[in-house]
Amino acid sequence: MTFHVAADAYDRFMGRFSGPLAACFADWAGVRPGMRALDVGSGPGALTAELVGRLGAGAVHAVEPSPTFVEAVRARLPGVDVRAASAEDLPFDDDTVDAALAQLVVHFLADPVRGLREMARVTRPGGVVAACVWDHAGGGGPLAAFWGAVHELTPAARDESGLAGARAGHLAELFVAAGIGDVEQSCLSVSVPFASFDDWWEPFTLGVGPAGAHVAGLDADGRAALRARCAELLPTAPFEVRASAWSARGRA
């Protein structure tokens, strides 16, 4: 799945959730002043910004394969070492950072175990390796209502529930397979307000991620039917969407 979209499109789609999640995730990973940290698969920089606020720009590195997102992080967070690279081939020496974090990334990696192994390689011995993935398989992710409506209308549609780390316990299993020690797991939750149904729906039309790709592939009637069914499933506006992410952390 490609994320070669404008940073603003991602911000409007998933950024509303990834911003609050970043604070919870950094807390859970134990990020604190004096550390040097790496954001793996930074997107347009939600977690990167959280790390900069805690550690300072000079102590933060970020990698991201999407050129538009790389440029966005560089523009938004001057002083951060931002590199165009994949998680599976990190452009850093061994033992470069105290903590390597991947927020909402592992499930999109071509080789999740290799990506986690690379995160451990660039982290000093005893340093923290942490990742989180939305609970797509358990229906706790932010897109649960959307995919529920999709499956009612198109039962065979492929959603995100089968992706790596999206079910209970699987992220921790991947950590163990990558040779990461002292693995712990948890579930992190955030709530995001929406002023209207259109406030919720419009970001799905921007072509971001698997959900955006599904909407883009529908004809006008199919899109109208999906929009109508989503409106029936969601509460009367204004409403909040609560989303939960599986998380795992361990020691390099």
Short mmCIF file of C-alpha atoms in Angstrom, two decimals, residues 3 9 22 28 37 82 93-94 129-130 140 153 169 175 202 207 221 230 233-234 237 248:
data_model
loop_
_atom_site.label_atom_id
_atom_site.label_comp_id
_atom_site.label_asym_id
_atom_site.label_seq_id
_atom_site.Cartn_x
_atom_site.Cartn_y
_atom_site.Cartn_z
CA PHE A 3 1.17 6.54 0.88
CA ALA A 9 -4.37 14.61 3.13
CA ALA A 22 1.89 9.71 19.74
CA TRP A 28 4.47 3.98 27.23
CA ALA A 37 15.38 8.53 19.43
CA VAL A 82 15.11 13.04 8.31
CA ASP A 93 25.18 2.44 12.25
CA ASP A 94 24.66 -0.07 15.03
CA VAL A 129 12.34 -0.84 20.71
CA ALA A 130 8.59 -0.11 20.54
CA GLY A 140 -11.13 -1.38 17.98
CA LEU A 153 -22.13 -3.78 0.93
CA GLY A 169 -0.73 -10.64 20.66
CA PHE A 175 9.12 -8.81 18.35
CA GLU A 202 -14.53 13.68 3.80
CA GLY A 207 -7.15 8.39 -1.34
CA ASP A 221 -23.46 4.96 -6.86
CA CYS A 230 -21.65 4.83 7.29
CA LEU A 233 -23.82 3.29 11.66
CA LEU A 234 -22.30 6.35 13.32
CA ALA A 237 -23.15 14.40 15.44
CA ALA A 248 4.72 -3.89 22.10
#
